[in-house]
Tab-separated table of C-alpha atoms and ligand atoms in Angstrom:
chain	number	residue	atom	x	y	z
Z	1	MET	CA	56.351	7.371	3.644
Z	2	LYS	CA	53.276	5.484	2.572
Z	3	ARG	CA	51.829	5.830	6.080
Z	4	LEU	CA	52.476	9.588	6.002
Z	5	LEU	CA	50.788	9.872	2.619
Z	6	THR	CA	47.761	7.982	3.930
Z	7	ALA	CA	47.583	10.298	6.950
Z	8	VAL	CA	47.741	13.385	4.716
Z	9	LEU	CA	45.041	12.027	2.405
Z	10	THR	CA	42.823	11.181	5.370
Z	11	ALA	CA	43.262	14.692	6.766
Z	12	LEU	CA	42.427	16.169	3.357
Z	13	ALA	CA	39.319	14.004	3.082
Z	14	MET	CA	38.142	15.115	6.522
Z	15	LEU	CA	38.757	18.742	5.633
Z	16	THR	CA	36.787	18.370	2.402
Z	17	ALA	CA	33.922	16.714	4.248
Z	18	ALA	CA	33.927	19.500	6.831
Z	19	CYS	CA	33.825	22.150	4.087
Z	20	GLY	CA	30.991	20.291	2.383
Z	21	GLY	CA	29.062	20.275	5.625
Z	22	THR	CA	29.253	24.016	6.097
Z	23	ALA	CA	28.980	24.984	2.432
Z	24	GLU	CA	26.103	27.116	1.271
Z	25	ARG	CA	23.007	25.069	0.482
Z	26	ALA	CA	22.658	24.911	-3.304
Z	27	GLU	CA	20.696	21.822	-4.262
Z	28	ILE	CA	16.938	21.591	-4.833
Z	29	VAL	CA	15.632	18.167	-3.749
Z	30	VAL	CA	12.295	17.098	-5.253
Z	31	THR	CA	10.262	14.059	-4.190
Z	32	THR	CA	8.379	12.920	-7.347
Z	33	ASP	CA	9.529	12.758	-10.978
Z	34	LEU	CA	6.533	14.829	-12.048
Z	35	LEU	CA	7.411	17.706	-9.718
Z	36	GLY	CA	11.045	17.206	-10.783
Z	37	ASP	CA	10.018	17.883	-14.391
Z	38	LEU	CA	8.218	21.102	-13.357
Z	39	THR	CA	11.134	22.213	-11.159
Z	40	ARG	CA	13.691	21.607	-13.926
Z	41	ALA	CA	11.467	23.549	-16.315
Z	42	VAL	CA	11.722	26.487	-13.900
Z	43	VAL	CA	15.436	26.385	-12.975
Z	44	GLY	CA	17.152	24.748	-15.975
Z	45	ASP	CA	20.871	24.747	-15.231
Z	46	ALA	CA	20.626	27.573	-12.691
Z	47	ALA	CA	20.671	25.127	-9.750
Z	48	PRO	CA	21.211	21.376	-9.329
Z	49	VAL	CA	17.927	19.436	-9.018
Z	50	THR	CA	17.806	15.963	-7.449
Z	51	VAL	CA	14.662	13.824	-7.768
Z	52	LEU	CA	14.211	11.133	-5.099
Z	53	MET	CA	11.579	8.957	-6.809
Z	54	PRO	CA	12.867	6.686	-9.575
Z	55	THR	CA	11.347	7.433	-13.013
Z	56	GLY	CA	8.159	5.402	-13.415
Z	57	GLY	CA	7.976	4.619	-9.700
Z	58	ASP	CA	4.873	4.759	-7.515
Z	59	PRO	CA	4.728	8.083	-5.648
Z	60	HIS	CA	2.586	6.509	-2.920
Z	61	SER	CA	5.045	3.794	-1.990
Z	62	PHE	CA	8.603	4.792	-2.889
Z	63	GLY	CA	11.047	5.191	-0.014
Z	64	VAL	CA	14.367	6.977	0.479
Z	65	SER	CA	17.775	5.747	1.604
Z	66	ALA	CA	19.484	7.136	4.724
Z	67	LYS	CA	21.776	9.078	2.368
Z	68	GLN	CA	18.810	10.627	0.528
Z	69	ALA	CA	17.164	11.509	3.849
Z	70	ALA	CA	20.377	13.258	4.910
Z	71	GLY	CA	20.401	15.081	1.540
Z	72	LEU	CA	16.967	16.483	2.383
Z	73	GLU	CA	18.429	18.093	5.507
Z	74	ARG	CA	21.135	19.854	3.444
Z	75	ALA	CA	18.919	21.045	0.572
Z	76	ALA	CA	18.522	24.705	-0.369
Z	77	LEU	CA	14.872	23.887	-0.992
Z	78	ILE	CA	12.694	20.768	-0.826
Z	79	VAL	CA	9.802	20.522	-3.296
Z	80	ALA	CA	7.217	17.883	-2.333
Z	81	ASN	CA	3.637	17.141	-3.349
Z	82	GLY	CA	2.231	16.602	0.149
Z	83	LEU	CA	-1.483	15.987	0.853
Z	84	GLY	CA	-0.397	12.472	1.869
Z	85	LEU	CA	0.900	11.462	-1.589
Z	86	GLU	CA	4.466	10.422	-0.724
Z	87	GLU	CA	3.497	8.082	2.104
Z	88	GLY	CA	7.035	6.751	2.502
Z	89	VAL	CA	8.851	10.092	2.365
Z	90	LEU	CA	6.764	12.914	3.851
Z	91	ARG	CA	7.925	12.234	7.411
Z	92	HIS	CA	11.527	12.835	6.244
Z	93	VAL	CA	10.426	16.054	4.526
Z	94	GLU	CA	8.652	17.164	7.699
Z	95	SER	CA	11.650	16.440	9.929
Z	96	ALA	CA	13.996	18.295	7.528
Z	97	ALA	CA	11.585	21.246	7.487
Z	98	ALA	CA	11.374	21.168	11.290
Z	99	ALA	CA	15.208	21.303	11.350
Z	100	GLY	CA	15.150	24.470	9.238
Z	101	THR	CA	15.356	23.306	5.604
Z	102	PRO	CA	13.054	25.418	3.384
Z	103	ALA	CA	10.279	23.184	2.052
Z	104	LEU	CA	7.399	23.771	-0.383
Z	105	LEU	CA	4.441	21.384	-0.142
Z	106	VAL	CA	2.972	22.160	-3.547
Z	107	GLY	CA	-0.344	20.389	-2.937
Z	108	GLU	CA	-1.250	22.836	-0.189
Z	109	ARG	CA	-0.953	25.778	-2.606
Z	110	ILE	CA	-3.240	24.654	-5.447
Z	111	GLY	CA	-6.714	24.631	-3.834
Z	112	PRO	CA	-7.044	20.916	-3.008
Z	113	LEU	CA	-10.276	19.043	-3.742
Z	114	PRO	CA	-11.555	16.331	-1.366
Z	115	TYR	CA	-11.911	12.700	-2.325
Z	116	ARG	CA	-15.575	11.962	-2.898
Z	117	ASP	CA	-15.651	8.895	-0.627
Z	118	SER	CA	-13.432	9.862	2.337
Z	119	GLY	CA	-13.424	13.665	2.213
Z	120	ASN	CA	-9.616	13.633	2.640
Z	121	PRO	CA	-7.673	15.965	0.334
Z	122	ASP	CA	-6.887	14.412	-3.064
Z	123	PRO	CA	-3.145	14.800	-3.836
Z	124	HIS	CA	-3.450	14.149	-7.620
Z	125	PHE	CA	-3.818	17.816	-8.588
Z	126	TRP	CA	-1.637	17.530	-11.721
Z	127	THR	CA	-4.489	16.196	-13.874
Z	128	ASP	CA	-5.727	19.836	-13.975
Z	129	PRO	CA	-3.230	21.986	-15.938
Z	130	ALA	CA	-4.605	25.189	-14.378
Z	131	ARG	CA	-3.550	23.918	-10.950
Z	132	VAL	CA	-0.162	22.952	-12.382
Z	133	ARG	CA	0.173	26.582	-13.496
Z	134	THR	CA	-0.350	27.651	-9.870
Z	135	ALA	CA	2.157	24.988	-8.767
Z	136	VAL	CA	4.821	26.221	-11.216
Z	137	GLU	CA	4.367	29.793	-10.013
Z	138	ALA	CA	4.728	28.613	-6.404
Z	139	ILE	CA	7.922	26.696	-7.267
Z	140	ARG	CA	9.340	29.790	-9.048
Z	141	ASP	CA	8.607	32.021	-6.065
Z	142	ARG	CA	10.217	29.658	-3.552
Z	143	VAL	CA	13.263	29.031	-5.793
Z	144	LEU	CA	13.826	32.787	-6.042
Z	145	ALA	CA	13.360	33.213	-2.289
Z	146	ASP	CA	15.341	30.229	-0.999
Z	147	VAL	CA	18.103	29.166	-3.420
Z	148	PRO	CA	21.182	31.312	-2.753
Z	149	GLY	CA	22.806	33.038	-5.720
Z	150	ILE	CA	20.208	31.815	-8.216
Z	151	ASP	CA	20.082	33.686	-11.549
Z	152	ALA	CA	16.662	35.295	-11.094
Z	153	ALA	CA	16.383	36.596	-14.677
Z	154	THR	CA	16.954	33.093	-16.087
Z	155	VAL	CA	14.396	31.581	-13.731
Z	156	ARG	CA	11.761	34.181	-14.632
Z	157	THR	CA	12.347	33.806	-18.386
Z	158	ARG	CA	12.207	30.009	-18.217
Z	159	THR	CA	9.080	30.052	-16.050
Z	160	ASP	CA	7.253	32.446	-18.382
Z	161	ALA	CA	8.090	30.228	-21.381
Z	162	TYR	CA	6.840	27.122	-19.559
Z	163	LEU	CA	3.630	28.829	-18.411
Z	164	THR	CA	2.918	29.692	-22.052
Z	165	ARG	CA	3.233	25.999	-22.965
Z	166	LEU	CA	0.979	25.041	-20.026
Z	167	ASP	CA	-1.654	27.508	-21.216
Z	168	GLU	CA	-1.469	25.967	-24.703
Z	169	LEU	CA	-1.961	22.514	-23.163
Z	170	ASP	CA	-4.920	23.809	-21.145
Z	171	ARG	CA	-6.627	25.294	-24.236
Z	172	TRP	CA	-6.033	22.102	-26.237
Z	173	MET	CA	-7.420	19.860	-23.452
Z	174	THR	CA	-10.438	22.149	-23.059
Z	175	GLU	CA	-11.209	21.814	-26.783
Z	176	ARG	CA	-10.703	18.026	-26.814
Z	177	PHE	CA	-12.973	17.382	-23.801
Z	178	ALA	CA	-15.586	19.894	-24.968
Z	179	ALA	CA	-16.041	17.734	-28.073
Z	180	LEU	CA	-17.200	14.722	-25.990
Z	181	PRO	CA	-20.974	14.133	-26.115
Z	182	ALA	CA	-22.883	14.616	-22.847
Z	183	ASP	CA	-23.735	10.909	-22.529
Z	184	ARG	CA	-20.132	9.753	-23.009
Z	185	ARG	CA	-18.535	11.473	-20.053
Z	186	ALA	CA	-18.436	8.693	-17.422
Z	187	LEU	CA	-14.940	7.690	-16.314
Z	188	VAL	CA	-13.751	4.540	-14.522
Z	189	THR	CA	-10.105	4.271	-13.501
Z	190	ASN	CA	-7.919	1.778	-11.708
Z	191	HIS	CA	-7.006	4.248	-8.991
Z	192	HIS	CA	-8.465	7.591	-7.983
Z	193	VAL	CA	-6.264	10.004	-9.953
Z	194	PHE	CA	-8.673	11.928	-12.193
Z	195	GLY	CA	-10.836	13.809	-9.701
Z	196	TYR	CA	-9.252	17.141	-10.690
Z	197	LEU	CA	-9.452	16.448	-14.413
Z	198	ALA	CA	-13.098	15.383	-14.101
Z	199	ALA	CA	-14.022	18.475	-12.071
Z	200	ARG	CA	-12.206	20.779	-14.469
Z	201	PHE	CA	-13.436	19.350	-17.780
Z	202	GLY	CA	-16.920	18.174	-16.851
Z	203	LEU	CA	-16.403	14.403	-16.707
Z	204	GLU	CA	-17.983	12.153	-14.103
Z	205	VAL	CA	-15.898	9.589	-12.213
Z	206	VAL	CA	-18.500	6.835	-11.755
Z	207	GLY	CA	-16.075	4.408	-10.210
Z	208	VAL	CA	-12.546	3.624	-9.108
Z	209	VAL	CA	-11.235	0.075	-8.940
Z	210	LEU	CA	-8.888	0.717	-6.020
Z	211	PRO	CA	-10.765	2.470	-3.174
Z	212	SER	CA	-9.745	5.303	-0.829
Z	213	GLY	CA	-7.393	7.031	-3.185
Z	214	SER	CA	-4.376	4.972	-2.245
Z	215	ALA	CA	-2.543	2.777	-4.711
Z	216	LEU	CA	-1.674	0.591	-1.715
Z	217	ALA	CA	-5.241	-0.435	-0.813
Z	218	SER	CA	-7.060	-3.470	-2.208
Z	219	PRO	CA	-10.767	-3.630	-3.077
Z	220	SER	CA	-13.104	-6.223	-1.614
Z	221	ALA	CA	-15.329	-8.502	-3.720
Z	222	ALA	CA	-18.292	-6.337	-2.639
Z	223	ASP	CA	-16.474	-3.163	-3.810
Z	224	LEU	CA	-15.895	-4.758	-7.203
Z	225	ALA	CA	-19.463	-6.002	-7.518
Z	226	GLY	CA	-20.819	-2.531	-6.680
Z	227	LEU	CA	-18.535	-0.900	-9.184
Z	228	ALA	CA	-19.465	-3.467	-11.832
Z	229	GLY	CA	-23.086	-2.362	-11.409
Z	230	ALA	CA	-22.119	1.294	-11.803
Z	231	VAL	CA	-20.131	0.484	-14.944
Z	232	ARG	CA	-23.146	-1.281	-16.483
Z	233	ALA	CA	-25.547	1.486	-15.465
Z	234	ALA	CA	-23.366	4.252	-16.957
Z	235	GLY	CA	-22.652	2.326	-20.147
Z	236	VAL	CA	-18.902	2.648	-19.637
Z	237	THR	CA	-16.925	1.222	-22.558
Z	238	THR	CA	-13.349	1.690	-21.380
Z	239	ILE	CA	-11.622	1.324	-18.003
Z	240	PHE	CA	-8.369	3.241	-17.551
Z	241	ALA	CA	-5.476	1.699	-15.630
Z	242	ASP	CA	-2.175	3.329	-14.764
Z	243	SER	CA	0.643	2.074	-16.952
Z	244	SER	CA	2.836	1.487	-13.877
Z	245	GLN	CA	0.289	-0.755	-12.146
Z	246	PRO	CA	-0.931	-4.233	-12.986
Z	247	ASP	CA	-4.329	-3.910	-14.646
Z	248	ARG	CA	-5.552	-7.318	-13.418
Z	249	LEU	CA	-8.194	-5.760	-11.142
Z	250	ALA	CA	-9.521	-3.617	-13.950
Z	251	ARG	CA	-9.805	-6.766	-16.106
Z	252	VAL	CA	-11.634	-8.669	-13.334
Z	253	LEU	CA	-14.043	-5.742	-13.117
Z	254	ALA	CA	-14.564	-5.803	-16.875
Z	255	GLU	CA	-15.483	-9.487	-16.587
Z	256	GLN	CA	-17.805	-8.891	-13.605
Z	257	ALA	CA	-19.581	-6.029	-15.355
Z	258	GLY	CA	-20.570	-8.544	-18.014
Z	259	VAL	CA	-20.162	-5.986	-20.777
Z	260	GLU	CA	-17.519	-5.480	-23.395
Z	261	VAL	CA	-15.095	-3.097	-21.680
Z	262	ARG	CA	-11.617	-2.236	-22.887
Z	263	VAL	CA	-8.770	-1.642	-20.432
Z	264	THR	CA	-6.586	1.257	-21.578
Z	265	ALA	CA	-3.247	2.156	-19.978
Z	266	LEU	CA	-2.674	5.772	-18.970
Z	267	HIS	CA	0.368	7.490	-17.492
Z	268	THR	CA	-1.134	8.877	-14.330
Z	269	GLU	CA	1.298	8.827	-11.432
Z	270	SER	CA	4.747	9.137	-12.925
Z	271	LEU	CA	6.701	9.898	-16.063
Z	272	THR	CA	8.398	7.424	-18.406
Z	273	PRO	CA	11.931	7.144	-19.799
Z	274	PRO	CA	12.505	9.266	-22.962
Z	275	ASP	CA	11.067	6.590	-25.311
Z	276	GLY	CA	8.144	5.562	-23.057
Z	277	GLY	CA	5.469	7.952	-24.328
Z	278	ALA	CA	5.335	10.353	-21.373
Z	279	PRO	CA	8.847	11.610	-20.520
Z	280	THR	CA	7.546	15.060	-19.505
Z	281	TYR	CA	4.402	16.419	-17.847
Z	282	LEU	CA	3.274	18.038	-21.124
Z	283	ASP	CA	3.723	14.744	-23.037
Z	284	MET	CA	1.906	12.816	-20.295
Z	285	MET	CA	-1.156	15.056	-20.373
Z	286	ARG	CA	-1.404	15.015	-24.179
Z	287	ALA	CA	-1.123	11.204	-24.267
Z	288	ASN	CA	-3.747	10.776	-21.528
Z	289	THR	CA	-6.168	13.246	-23.098
Z	290	ASP	CA	-5.937	11.427	-26.441
Z	291	ALA	CA	-6.502	8.051	-24.741
Z	292	ILE	CA	-9.469	9.261	-22.655
Z	293	VAL	CA	-11.191	10.990	-25.552
Z	294	ALA	CA	-10.656	7.921	-27.770
Z	295	GLY	CA	-11.938	5.578	-25.022
P	301	LIG	ZN1	-2.136	8.047	-6.848
């Protein structure tokens, strides 16, 4: 009797798995927590959203499990940053897309800027809220096109409400940065994340502690010495380091520059838990703008 029961349960489990395999694709799978926040703002409860990167993780270096990679293949839609950001994950996104899963590489839709040193496209577009507006519209359009049975009216209403909040953020940031004097607009950061913000709001990135736009690279002593000179020449008073990264290098630079330089933590690459100061994109940008203007 027990053996029969086991056989029946096994058969049921196989049947369920088979149904799951052929079921309509419903889930939206997003690579980074930041894009997850934007995607959830657009869809709300209208479709399940799974974010692969852990909250507060490093988008350059996080990886996915075999199970998560398989989930990419079954998604209704994949939303990824692209432009080389998710170094550990983009090949899985590309293979899922090649196998027929709809995929949106948001970075390719926002008018990418090149890195100043390498000329490669800079993936950190989210520091410009106007480009995030374009990204949200692109996510909305692909959700409506690719997620079966989605409630289109809900998605449109939610997106319009979020775009209004983005426009408010944009106006507020414009006012805050416009108030900075012309000789206090030089920016030094731990890692090259503010190219878009600088271009948009008229700041100058005079130096980056970690070269080549990757959080994975390490600077040489000569890189640091050169940057220390630039910091002195521009009269920089604050160096900004990402809150998720050790700021040791930024402190070494402050010592090498031989001037009094503060190291201020910013939330640049990822969101925080609810009590961490930047649980949403809108919170993150307000916190960073306050810190930059103060520094
Ligand atoms: Zn980065």
